[in-house]
Amino acid sequence: MPGFRGSGLSPQDPTARTAMASKKSAREGLGRDMNIILVGAGNMGFSMLQKWLADMEHRFYVVEPVGALRKRALDAGADAFATAEDLPGVFEADVVVVATKPQAVPEAVAKYAPYISKEGLFISVAAGVDIKTMVAKAGRQFAIVRCMPNTAAAIGEGMIVCCPSVQTTLSQRDLTGQLMSAIGKVAFVNDEIHMDAVTAVSGSGPAYLFHFIEALAKAGETAGLDPELAMTLAKQTVLGAARLASESDEPPTTLREQVTSPNGTTAAALSILMDLEDGLTSLVTKAVAAAKARSIELGR
């Protein structure tokens, strides 16, 4: 097991300090106190960390090479280190969560595999790195869960889809769900083949909605609105409709029908958007198919 080698930082460096503050309250169902390593404390990683620190009584260790991000994690209440070698001696992690760029994940698996306990769990929230690649880099057997978040995770409103390896137990799956719920809504698929479609729908999906906002705002300008007002209307309309669809017991089809009066303005617009050949459904279907195909190509 890796031993303690020290950070190499001076005592005056605030990022060298070890946070000693106790966590506020434990979330039910996570069992005993755990050692949890978070690799990467950028926007998404830090969003998770803040929620974990507020809700759980586990020991959180952040490894982040960027000094400002490391200090931010330290100030939030985590133990923060510049490298894996700086972690405490005789150290075993129950969970390692990697929130880095995709290209850094294979190296992270190899680097942190020695720190993971025999019954430990490795979670990746980086897009595009499959379980087979991570298993090959690990050098030994332990549970791995591949998670696909989207950009809204940075504000706690993400959609995170997780796929567990065959070694993952039900309790580890539940733990993954509870950890990932810090950044949004969580769903599971048992076959990794579905992750390409997941990437195409929810992974890339925010970009589709951003473009729709752009298009709606531009249409508003063309209709005579001030550009700033048109953008405000577009953003709030999409936000409000999404919240209504999320919170309502009615399906989106019913909500659409409720706001569409026969021969009214909405019906006139929908006659264009719902055209069978050139309408929105046809365009989005083609877009998702293209994204899925590209995801498959990138995974080869």
PDB file of C-alpha atoms in Angstrom:
ATOM      1  CA  MET A   1       0.000   0.000   0.000  1.00  0.00           C
ATOM      2  CA  PRO A   2       1.438   3.409  -0.890  1.00  0.00           C
ATOM      3  CA  GLY A   3       3.163   5.142   1.978  1.00  0.00           C
ATOM      4  CA  PHE A   4       3.094   8.788   2.995  1.00  0.00           C
ATOM      5  CA  ARG A   5       5.677  10.813   1.139  1.00  0.00           C
ATOM      6  CA  GLY A   6       4.643  14.308   2.150  1.00  0.00           C
ATOM      7  CA  SER A   7       3.443  17.127  -0.025  1.00  0.00           C
ATOM      8  CA  GLY A   8       6.731  18.921  -0.429  1.00  0.00           C
ATOM      9  CA  LEU A   9       4.906  22.167   0.369  1.00  0.00           C
ATOM     10  CA  SER A  10       5.949  24.613   3.038  1.00  0.00           C
ATOM     11  CA  PRO A  11       3.810  24.903   6.201  1.00  0.00           C
ATOM     12  CA  GLN A  12       3.025  28.475   5.166  1.00  0.00           C
ATOM     13  CA  ASP A  13       1.355  27.280   1.951  1.00  0.00           C
ATOM     14  CA  PRO A  14      -2.395  27.215   2.755  1.00  0.00           C
ATOM     15  CA  THR A  15      -2.896  24.289   0.370  1.00  0.00           C
ATOM     16  CA  ALA A  16      -0.580  22.157   2.488  1.00  0.00           C
ATOM     17  CA  ARG A  17      -2.845  22.314   5.510  1.00  0.00           C
ATOM     18  CA  THR A  18      -5.084  19.375   6.362  1.00  0.00           C
ATOM     19  CA  ALA A  19      -8.715  20.217   6.989  1.00  0.00           C
ATOM     20  CA  MET A  20      -9.817  18.930  10.375  1.00  0.00           C
ATOM     21  CA  ALA A  21     -13.395  20.167  10.496  1.00  0.00           C
ATOM     22  CA  SER A  22     -15.905  17.398  11.063  1.00  0.00           C
ATOM     23  CA  LYS A  23     -18.737  16.877   8.599  1.00  0.00           C
ATOM     24  CA  LYS A  24     -22.174  18.088   9.625  1.00  0.00           C
ATOM     25  CA  SER A  25     -24.435  15.100   9.148  1.00  0.00           C
ATOM     26  CA  ALA A  26     -24.421  11.666   7.560  1.00  0.00           C
ATOM     27  CA  ARG A  27     -26.826  10.692   4.846  1.00  0.00           C
ATOM     28  CA  GLU A  28     -28.725   7.511   5.664  1.00  0.00           C
ATOM     29  CA  GLY A  29     -27.803   4.371   3.784  1.00  0.00           C
ATOM     30  CA  LEU A  30     -24.082   5.011   3.258  1.00  0.00           C
ATOM     31  CA  GLY A  31     -23.076   2.841   6.198  1.00  0.00           C
ATOM     32  CA  ARG A  32     -19.764   3.192   8.008  1.00  0.00           C
ATOM     33  CA  ASP A  33     -17.392   6.089   7.581  1.00  0.00           C
ATOM     34  CA  MET A  34     -15.470   5.728   4.343  1.00  0.00           C
ATOM     35  CA  ASN A  35     -12.290   7.058   2.810  1.00  0.00           C
ATOM     36  CA  ILE A  36     -13.333   8.738  -0.441  1.00  0.00           C
ATOM     37  CA  ILE A  37     -10.810  10.200  -2.874  1.00  0.00           C
ATOM     38  CA  LEU A  38     -11.938  12.808  -5.377  1.00  0.00           C
ATOM     39  CA  VAL A  39      -9.503  13.230  -8.254  1.00  0.00           C
ATOM     40  CA  GLY A  40     -10.101  16.606  -9.855  1.00  0.00           C
ATOM     41  CA  ALA A  41     -11.819  19.559  -8.186  1.00  0.00           C
ATOM     42  CA  GLY A  42     -12.954  21.592 -11.168  1.00  0.00           C
ATOM     43  CA  ASN A  43     -16.519  22.818 -11.516  1.00  0.00           C
ATOM     44  CA  MET A  44     -18.169  19.405 -11.583  1.00  0.00           C
ATOM     45  CA  GLY A  45     -15.881  17.827  -9.004  1.00  0.00           C
ATOM     46  CA  PHE A  46     -16.276  20.747  -6.627  1.00  0.00           C
ATOM     47  CA  SER A  47     -20.062  20.714  -7.037  1.00  0.00           C
ATOM     48  CA  MET A  48     -20.086  17.093  -5.881  1.00  0.00           C
ATOM     49  CA  LEU A  49     -17.673  17.787  -3.059  1.00  0.00           C
ATOM     50  CA  GLN A  50     -19.730  20.627  -1.598  1.00  0.00           C
ATOM     51  CA  LYS A  51     -22.835  18.448  -1.416  1.00  0.00           C
ATOM     52  CA  TRP A  52     -20.927  15.503   0.043  1.00  0.00           C
ATOM     53  CA  LEU A  53     -19.354  17.646   2.747  1.00  0.00           C
ATOM     54  CA  ALA A  54     -22.745  19.052   3.720  1.00  0.00           C
ATOM     55  CA  ASP A  55     -24.574  15.720   3.833  1.00  0.00           C
ATOM     56  CA  MET A  56     -22.084  12.984   4.711  1.00  0.00           C
ATOM     57  CA  GLU A  57     -19.737  12.097   7.558  1.00  0.00           C
ATOM     58  CA  HIS A  58     -17.090  10.419   5.453  1.00  0.00           C
ATOM     59  CA  ARG A  59     -13.430  11.320   5.088  1.00  0.00           C
ATOM     60  CA  PHE A  60     -12.912  13.177   1.823  1.00  0.00           C
ATOM     61  CA  TYR A  61      -9.491  13.496   0.222  1.00  0.00           C
ATOM     62  CA  VAL A  62      -9.123  15.702  -2.840  1.00  0.00           C
ATOM     63  CA  VAL A  63      -6.221  15.362  -5.245  1.00  0.00           C
ATOM     64  CA  GLU A  64      -5.950  18.473  -7.393  1.00  0.00           C
ATOM     65  CA  PRO A  65      -2.705  19.790  -8.930  1.00  0.00           C
ATOM     66  CA  VAL A  66      -4.006  23.336  -9.477  1.00  0.00           C
ATOM     67  CA  GLY A  67      -3.272  25.362  -6.364  1.00  0.00           C
ATOM     68  CA  ALA A  68      -6.320  27.647  -6.476  1.00  0.00           C
ATOM     69  CA  LEU A  69      -8.701  24.718  -6.937  1.00  0.00           C
ATOM     70  CA  ARG A  70      -6.946  22.759  -4.205  1.00  0.00           C
ATOM     71  CA  LYS A  71      -7.266  25.691  -1.796  1.00  0.00           C
ATOM     72  CA  ARG A  72     -10.960  26.004  -2.662  1.00  0.00           C
ATOM     73  CA  ALA A  73     -11.500  22.343  -1.764  1.00  0.00           C
ATOM     74  CA  LEU A  74      -9.504  22.756   1.431  1.00  0.00           C
ATOM     75  CA  ASP A  75     -11.474  25.819   2.461  1.00  0.00           C
ATOM     76  CA  ALA A  76     -14.692  23.886   1.872  1.00  0.00           C
ATOM     77  CA  GLY A  77     -13.632  21.319   4.481  1.00  0.00           C
ATOM     78  CA  ALA A  78     -11.871  18.524   2.596  1.00  0.00           C
ATOM     79  CA  ASP A  79      -8.321  17.274   2.948  1.00  0.00           C
ATOM     80  CA  ALA A  80      -6.523  18.478  -0.182  1.00  0.00           C
ATOM     81  CA  PHE A  81      -3.310  17.260  -1.802  1.00  0.00           C
ATOM     82  CA  ALA A  82      -1.359  18.131  -4.923  1.00  0.00           C
ATOM     83  CA  THR A  83      -0.600  14.542  -5.979  1.00  0.00           C
ATOM     84  CA  ALA A  84      -1.566  10.975  -5.125  1.00  0.00           C
ATOM     85  CA  GLU A  85       1.832  10.507  -3.514  1.00  0.00           C
ATOM     86  CA  ASP A  86       0.917  13.123  -0.902  1.00  0.00           C
ATOM     87  CA  LEU A  87      -1.969  11.056   0.490  1.00  0.00           C
ATOM     88  CA  PRO A  88      -1.609   9.763   4.083  1.00  0.00           C
ATOM     89  CA  GLY A  89       0.459   6.621   4.617  1.00  0.00           C
ATOM     90  CA  VAL A  90      -1.035   3.124   4.958  1.00  0.00           C
ATOM     91  CA  PHE A  91      -4.010   4.486   3.099  1.00  0.00           C
ATOM     92  CA  GLU A  92      -6.887   2.531   1.589  1.00  0.00           C
ATOM     93  CA  ALA A  93      -9.751   4.173  -0.272  1.00  0.00           C
ATOM     94  CA  ASP A  94     -13.247   2.754  -0.211  1.00  0.00           C
ATOM     95  CA  VAL A  95     -14.173   4.909  -3.200  1.00  0.00           C
ATOM     96  CA  VAL A  96     -12.188   6.801  -5.828  1.00  0.00           C
ATOM     97  CA  VAL A  97     -14.165   9.279  -7.941  1.00  0.00           C
ATOM     98  CA  VAL A  98     -12.373  10.646 -10.987  1.00  0.00           C
ATOM     99  CA  ALA A  99     -13.706  13.969 -12.300  1.00  0.00           C
ATOM    100  CA  THR A 100     -10.978  14.865 -14.780  1.00  0.00           C
ATOM    101  CA  LYS A 101     -10.773  15.299 -18.533  1.00  0.00           C
ATOM    102  CA  PRO A 102     -11.435  11.996 -20.371  1.00  0.00           C
ATOM    103  CA  GLN A 103      -7.855  11.679 -21.592  1.00  0.00           C
ATOM    104  CA  ALA A 104      -6.621  11.629 -17.992  1.00  0.00           C
ATOM    105  CA  VAL A 105      -8.861   8.750 -16.856  1.00  0.00           C
ATOM    106  CA  PRO A 106      -6.754   5.744 -18.003  1.00  0.00           C
ATOM    107  CA  GLU A 107      -3.711   7.122 -16.185  1.00  0.00           C
ATOM    108  CA  ALA A 108      -5.838   7.843 -13.111  1.00  0.00           C
ATOM    109  CA  VAL A 109      -7.077   4.247 -12.991  1.00  0.00           C
ATOM    110  CA  ALA A 110      -3.520   2.934 -13.044  1.00  0.00           C
ATOM    111  CA  LYS A 111      -2.304   5.504 -10.508  1.00  0.00           C
ATOM    112  CA  TYR A 112      -5.092   5.021  -7.958  1.00  0.00           C
ATOM    113  CA  ALA A 113      -5.631   1.260  -8.287  1.00  0.00           C
ATOM    114  CA  PRO A 114      -3.053   0.571  -5.522  1.00  0.00           C
ATOM    115  CA  TYR A 115      -4.990   2.827  -3.147  1.00  0.00           C
ATOM    116  CA  ILE A 116      -8.347   1.096  -3.606  1.00  0.00           C
ATOM    117  CA  SER A 117      -9.349  -1.467  -0.990  1.00  0.00           C
ATOM    118  CA  LYS A 118     -10.177  -5.035  -1.992  1.00  0.00           C
ATOM    119  CA  GLU A 119     -13.899  -4.265  -1.815  1.00  0.00           C
ATOM    120  CA  GLY A 120     -13.396  -0.738  -3.141  1.00  0.00           C
ATOM    121  CA  LEU A 121     -15.177   1.174  -5.878  1.00  0.00           C
ATOM    122  CA  PHE A 122     -13.838   3.268  -8.760  1.00  0.00           C
ATOM    123  CA  ILE A 123     -16.223   5.802 -10.334  1.00  0.00           C
ATOM    124  CA  SER A 124     -15.471   7.754 -13.497  1.00  0.00           C
ATOM    125  CA  VAL A 125     -17.561  10.789 -14.432  1.00  0.00           C
ATOM    126  CA  ALA A 126     -15.528  11.495 -17.570  1.00  0.00           C
ATOM    127  CA  ALA A 127     -17.191  11.015 -20.942  1.00  0.00           C
ATOM    128  CA  GLY A 128     -16.117   8.439 -23.483  1.00  0.00           C
ATOM    129  CA  VAL A 129     -13.879   6.097 -21.466  1.00  0.00           C
ATOM    130  CA  ASP A 130     -15.357   2.597 -21.436  1.00  0.00           C
ATOM    131  CA  ILE A 131     -15.179   0.027 -18.660  1.00  0.00           C
ATOM    132  CA  LYS A 132     -12.943  -2.305 -20.686  1.00  0.00           C
ATOM    133  CA  THR A 133     -10.289   0.403 -20.966  1.00  0.00           C
ATOM    134  CA  MET A 134     -10.437   1.134 -17.246  1.00  0.00           C
ATOM    135  CA  VAL A 135     -10.256  -2.555 -16.301  1.00  0.00           C
ATOM    136  CA  ALA A 136      -7.196  -3.011 -18.524  1.00  0.00           C
ATOM    137  CA  LYS A 137      -5.427  -0.111 -16.821  1.00  0.00           C
ATOM    138  CA  ALA A 138      -6.367  -1.199 -13.299  1.00  0.00           C
ATOM    139  CA  GLY A 139      -4.158  -4.276 -13.254  1.00  0.00           C
ATOM    140  CA  ARG A 140      -6.431  -5.990 -10.732  1.00  0.00           C
ATOM    141  CA  GLN A 141     -10.110  -6.610 -10.076  1.00  0.00           C
ATOM    142  CA  PHE A 142     -12.352  -4.116  -8.314  1.00  0.00           C
ATOM    143  CA  ALA A 143     -15.748  -2.581  -8.972  1.00  0.00           C
ATOM    144  CA  ILE A 144     -15.870   0.131 -11.635  1.00  0.00           C
ATOM    145  CA  VAL A 145     -18.831   2.341 -12.506  1.00  0.00           C
ATOM    146  CA  ARG A 146     -18.823   4.486 -15.616  1.00  0.00           C
ATOM    147  CA  CYS A 147     -21.016   7.573 -15.274  1.00  0.00           C
ATOM    148  CA  MET A 148     -22.078   9.980 -18.009  1.00  0.00           C
ATOM    149  CA  PRO A 149     -23.101  13.395 -16.642  1.00  0.00           C
ATOM    150  CA  ASN A 150     -23.979  16.478 -18.623  1.00  0.00           C
ATOM    151  CA  THR A 151     -22.983  20.086 -18.239  1.00  0.00           C
ATOM    152  CA  ALA A 152     -25.924  20.996 -16.003  1.00  0.00           C
ATOM    153  CA  ALA A 153     -24.262  18.867 -13.309  1.00  0.00           C
ATOM    154  CA  ALA A 154     -22.122  21.917 -12.532  1.00  0.00           C
ATOM    155  CA  ILE A 155     -25.209  23.567 -10.982  1.00  0.00           C
ATOM    156  CA  GLY A 156     -26.662  20.394  -9.458  1.00  0.00           C
ATOM    157  CA  GLU A 157     -29.230  19.915 -12.238  1.00  0.00           C
ATOM    158  CA  GLY A 158     -27.454  17.310 -14.324  1.00  0.00           C
ATOM    159  CA  MET A 159     -28.622  14.010 -15.742  1.00  0.00           C
ATOM    160  CA  ILE A 160     -26.159  11.308 -14.770  1.00  0.00           C
ATOM    161  CA  VAL A 161     -26.427   7.835 -16.290  1.00  0.00           C
ATOM    162  CA  CYS A 162     -24.259   5.130 -14.715  1.00  0.00           C
ATOM    163  CA  CYS A 163     -23.193   1.714 -15.955  1.00  0.00           C
ATOM    164  CA  PRO A 164     -21.636  -0.687 -13.400  1.00  0.00           C
ATOM    165  CA  SER A 165     -19.065  -3.368 -14.149  1.00  0.00           C
ATOM    166  CA  VAL A 166     -19.917  -6.995 -13.410  1.00  0.00           C
ATOM    167  CA  GLN A 167     -17.896  -6.796 -10.175  1.00  0.00           C
ATOM    168  CA  THR A 168     -20.139  -4.041  -8.799  1.00  0.00           C
ATOM    169  CA  THR A 169     -22.407  -5.122  -5.945  1.00  0.00           C
ATOM    170  CA  LEU A 170     -25.904  -3.800  -5.326  1.00  0.00           C
ATOM    171  CA  SER A 171     -24.669  -1.829  -2.323  1.00  0.00           C
ATOM    172  CA  GLN A 172     -21.913  -0.258  -4.443  1.00  0.00           C
ATOM    173  CA  ARG A 173     -24.482   0.604  -7.086  1.00  0.00           C
ATOM    174  CA  ASP A 174     -26.623   2.273  -4.418  1.00  0.00           C
ATOM    175  CA  LEU A 175     -23.584   4.132  -3.094  1.00  0.00           C
ATOM    176  CA  THR A 176     -22.800   5.370  -6.600  1.00  0.00           C
ATOM    177  CA  GLY A 177     -26.351   6.629  -6.970  1.00  0.00           C
ATOM    178  CA  GLN A 178     -26.202   8.509  -3.683  1.00  0.00           C
ATOM    179  CA  LEU A 179     -22.837  10.084  -4.469  1.00  0.00           C
ATOM    180  CA  MET A 180     -23.862  11.112  -7.978  1.00  0.00           C
ATOM    181  CA  SER A 181     -27.204  12.523  -6.814  1.00  0.00           C
ATOM    182  CA  ALA A 182     -25.165  15.464  -5.511  1.00  0.00           C
ATOM    183  CA  ILE A 183     -25.042  16.819  -9.073  1.00  0.00           C
ATOM    184  CA  GLY A 184     -28.447  15.853 -10.435  1.00  0.00           C
ATOM    185  CA  LYS A 185     -30.786  13.010 -11.274  1.00  0.00           C
ATOM    186  CA  VAL A 186     -29.303   9.514 -11.565  1.00  0.00           C
ATOM    187  CA  ALA A 187     -30.291   6.569 -13.743  1.00  0.00           C
ATOM    188  CA  PHE A 188     -28.608   3.212 -14.401  1.00  0.00           C
ATOM    189  CA  VAL A 189     -28.150   1.026 -17.467  1.00  0.00           C
ATOM    190  CA  ASN A 190     -26.834  -2.514 -17.124  1.00  0.00           C
ATOM    191  CA  ASP A 191     -25.444  -2.836 -20.654  1.00  0.00           C
ATOM    192  CA  GLU A 192     -22.682  -0.449 -21.681  1.00  0.00           C
ATOM    193  CA  ILE A 193     -23.867  -0.583 -25.289  1.00  0.00           C
ATOM    194  CA  HIS A 194     -26.558   1.925 -24.294  1.00  0.00           C
ATOM    195  CA  MET A 195     -24.003   4.545 -23.242  1.00  0.00           C
ATOM    196  CA  ASP A 196     -23.553   5.784 -26.817  1.00  0.00           C
ATOM    197  CA  ALA A 197     -27.268   6.578 -27.013  1.00  0.00           C
ATOM    198  CA  VAL A 198     -27.121   8.116 -23.537  1.00  0.00           C
ATOM    199  CA  THR A 199     -24.273  10.336 -24.703  1.00  0.00           C
ATOM    200  CA  ALA A 200     -26.291  11.383 -27.749  1.00  0.00           C
ATOM    201  CA  VAL A 201     -29.440  12.223 -25.772  1.00  0.00           C
ATOM    202  CA  SER A 202     -28.457  13.597 -22.369  1.00  0.00           C
ATOM    203  CA  GLY A 203     -24.703  14.039 -22.708  1.00  0.00           C
ATOM    204  CA  SER A 204     -24.941  16.218 -25.801  1.00  0.00           C
ATOM    205  CA  GLY A 205     -28.544  17.237 -25.126  1.00  0.00           C
ATOM    206  CA  PRO A 206     -27.832  20.545 -23.357  1.00  0.00           C
ATOM    207  CA  ALA A 207     -26.169  21.821 -26.534  1.00  0.00           C
ATOM    208  CA  TYR A 208     -29.351  21.082 -28.475  1.00  0.00           C
ATOM    209  CA  LEU A 209     -31.372  23.120 -25.984  1.00  0.00           C
ATOM    210  CA  PHE A 210     -28.826  25.938 -26.020  1.00  0.00           C
ATOM    211  CA  HIS A 211     -29.155  26.060 -29.791  1.00  0.00           C
ATOM    212  CA  PHE A 212     -32.949  26.043 -29.536  1.00  0.00           C
ATOM    213  CA  ILE A 213     -32.702  29.041 -27.198  1.00  0.00           C
ATOM    214  CA  GLU A 214     -30.480  30.752 -29.763  1.00  0.00           C
ATOM    215  CA  ALA A 215     -32.953  29.949 -32.542  1.00  0.00           C
ATOM    216  CA  LEU A 216     -35.988  31.099 -30.552  1.00  0.00           C
ATOM    217  CA  ALA A 217     -34.265  34.343 -29.586  1.00  0.00           C
ATOM    218  CA  LYS A 218     -33.200  34.957 -33.191  1.00  0.00           C
ATOM    219  CA  ALA A 219     -36.762  34.324 -34.352  1.00  0.00           C
ATOM    220  CA  GLY A 220     -37.932  36.849 -31.771  1.00  0.00           C
ATOM    221  CA  GLU A 221     -35.521  39.428 -33.174  1.00  0.00           C
ATOM    222  CA  THR A 222     -36.774  38.721 -36.692  1.00  0.00           C
ATOM    223  CA  ALA A 223     -40.314  39.251 -35.397  1.00  0.00           C
ATOM    224  CA  GLY A 224     -39.309  42.724 -34.205  1.00  0.00           C
ATOM    225  CA  LEU A 225     -38.182  42.272 -30.590  1.00  0.00           C
ATOM    226  CA  ASP A 226     -35.142  43.898 -29.011  1.00  0.00           C
ATOM    227  CA  PRO A 227     -32.295  41.305 -28.972  1.00  0.00           C
ATOM    228  CA  GLU A 228     -31.874  41.413 -25.188  1.00  0.00           C
ATOM    229  CA  LEU A 229     -35.590  40.990 -24.582  1.00  0.00           C
ATOM    230  CA  ALA A 230     -35.804  38.206 -27.164  1.00  0.00           C
ATOM    231  CA  MET A 231     -33.024  36.285 -25.404  1.00  0.00           C
ATOM    232  CA  THR A 232     -34.645  36.792 -21.990  1.00  0.00           C
ATOM    233  CA  LEU A 233     -37.961  35.496 -23.304  1.00  0.00           C
ATOM    234  CA  ALA A 234     -36.300  32.475 -24.913  1.00  0.00           C
ATOM    235  CA  LYS A 235     -34.280  31.502 -21.828  1.00  0.00           C
ATOM    236  CA  GLN A 236     -37.137  31.854 -19.368  1.00  0.00           C
ATOM    237  CA  THR A 237     -39.620  30.104 -21.642  1.00  0.00           C
ATOM    238  CA  VAL A 238     -37.359  27.064 -21.985  1.00  0.00           C
ATOM    239  CA  LEU A 239     -36.598  27.069 -18.246  1.00  0.00           C
ATOM    240  CA  GLY A 240     -40.244  27.357 -17.257  1.00  0.00           C
ATOM    241  CA  ALA A 241     -41.404  24.712 -19.724  1.00  0.00           C
ATOM    242  CA  ALA A 242     -38.692  22.298 -18.558  1.00  0.00           C
ATOM    243  CA  ARG A 243     -39.639  22.759 -14.903  1.00  0.00           C
ATOM    244  CA  LEU A 244     -43.312  22.345 -15.679  1.00  0.00           C
ATOM    245  CA  ALA A 245     -42.626  19.156 -17.643  1.00  0.00           C
ATOM    246  CA  SER A 246     -40.448  17.848 -14.802  1.00  0.00           C
ATOM    247  CA  GLU A 247     -42.876  18.640 -11.988  1.00  0.00           C
ATOM    248  CA  SER A 248     -46.190  17.902 -13.689  1.00  0.00           C
ATOM    249  CA  ASP A 249     -47.915  14.522 -13.500  1.00  0.00           C
ATOM    250  CA  GLU A 250     -48.984  15.020 -17.106  1.00  0.00           C
ATOM    251  CA  PRO A 251     -46.770  13.840 -19.998  1.00  0.00           C
ATOM    252  CA  PRO A 252     -45.278  16.478 -22.326  1.00  0.00           C
ATOM    253  CA  THR A 253     -47.780  15.556 -25.035  1.00  0.00           C
ATOM    254  CA  THR A 254     -50.693  16.486 -22.765  1.00  0.00           C
ATOM    255  CA  LEU A 255     -48.992  19.712 -21.677  1.00  0.00           C
ATOM    256  CA  ARG A 256     -48.481  20.638 -25.324  1.00  0.00           C
ATOM    257  CA  GLU A 257     -52.099  19.905 -26.160  1.00  0.00           C
ATOM    258  CA  GLN A 258     -53.309  21.961 -23.191  1.00  0.00           C
ATOM    259  CA  VAL A 259     -51.623  25.100 -24.491  1.00  0.00           C
ATOM    260  CA  THR A 260     -52.613  24.556 -28.130  1.00  0.00           C
ATOM    261  CA  SER A 261     -55.982  26.067 -29.031  1.00  0.00           C
ATOM    262  CA  PRO A 262     -57.531  24.931 -32.342  1.00  0.00           C
ATOM    263  CA  ASN A 263     -56.594  27.359 -35.130  1.00  0.00           C
ATOM    264  CA  GLY A 264     -54.666  29.496 -32.615  1.00  0.00           C
ATOM    265  CA  THR A 265     -51.172  30.963 -32.707  1.00  0.00           C
ATOM    266  CA  THR A 266     -49.521  27.929 -31.091  1.00  0.00           C
ATOM    267  CA  ALA A 267     -51.248  25.592 -33.542  1.00  0.00           C
ATOM    268  CA  ALA A 268     -49.934  27.683 -36.433  1.00  0.00           C
ATOM    269  CA  ALA A 269     -46.374  27.398 -35.139  1.00  0.00           C
ATOM    270  CA  LEU A 270     -46.656  23.680 -34.381  1.00  0.00           C
ATOM    271  CA  SER A 271     -47.871  22.975 -37.912  1.00  0.00           C
ATOM    272  CA  ILE A 272     -44.327  23.911 -38.962  1.00  0.00           C
ATOM    273  CA  LEU A 273     -42.431  22.317 -36.069  1.00  0.00           C
ATOM    274  CA  MET A 274     -44.392  19.052 -36.274  1.00  0.00           C
ATOM    275  CA  ASP A 275     -44.126  18.555 -40.029  1.00  0.00           C
ATOM    276  CA  LEU A 276     -43.556  14.827 -40.560  1.00  0.00           C
ATOM    277  CA  GLU A 277     -40.659  15.229 -42.991  1.00  0.00           C
ATOM    278  CA  ASP A 278     -38.961  18.476 -42.025  1.00  0.00           C
ATOM    279  CA  GLY A 279     -40.214  19.088 -38.497  1.00  0.00           C
ATOM    280  CA  LEU A 280     -38.429  19.135 -35.167  1.00  0.00           C
ATOM    281  CA  THR A 281     -38.829  15.417 -34.430  1.00  0.00           C
ATOM    282  CA  SER A 282     -37.186  14.496 -37.723  1.00  0.00           C
ATOM    283  CA  LEU A 283     -34.310  16.927 -37.159  1.00  0.00           C
ATOM    284  CA  VAL A 284     -33.688  15.822 -33.569  1.00  0.00           C
ATOM    285  CA  THR A 285     -33.822  12.145 -34.546  1.00  0.00           C
ATOM    286  CA  LYS A 286     -31.164  12.748 -37.201  1.00  0.00           C
ATOM    287  CA  ALA A 287     -29.067  14.779 -34.764  1.00  0.00           C
ATOM    288  CA  VAL A 288     -29.170  12.093 -32.062  1.00  0.00           C
ATOM    289  CA  ALA A 289     -28.311   9.402 -34.622  1.00  0.00           C
ATOM    290  CA  ALA A 290     -25.294  11.434 -35.760  1.00  0.00           C
ATOM    291  CA  ALA A 291     -24.136  11.972 -32.179  1.00  0.00           C
ATOM    292  CA  LYS A 292     -24.532   8.277 -31.361  1.00  0.00           C
ATOM    293  CA  ALA A 293     -22.566   7.266 -34.458  1.00  0.00           C
ATOM    294  CA  ARG A 294     -19.768   9.659 -33.534  1.00  0.00           C
ATOM    295  CA  SER A 295     -19.720   8.349 -29.962  1.00  0.00           C
ATOM    296  CA  ILE A 296     -19.286   4.819 -31.309  1.00  0.00           C
ATOM    297  CA  GLU A 297     -16.435   5.985 -33.559  1.00  0.00           C
ATOM    298  CA  LEU A 298     -14.648   7.755 -30.716  1.00  0.00           C
ATOM    299  CA  GLY A 299     -14.937   4.647 -28.541  1.00  0.00           C
ATOM    300  CA  ARG A 300     -13.089   2.413 -30.974  1.00  0.00           C
TER     301      ARG A 300
END
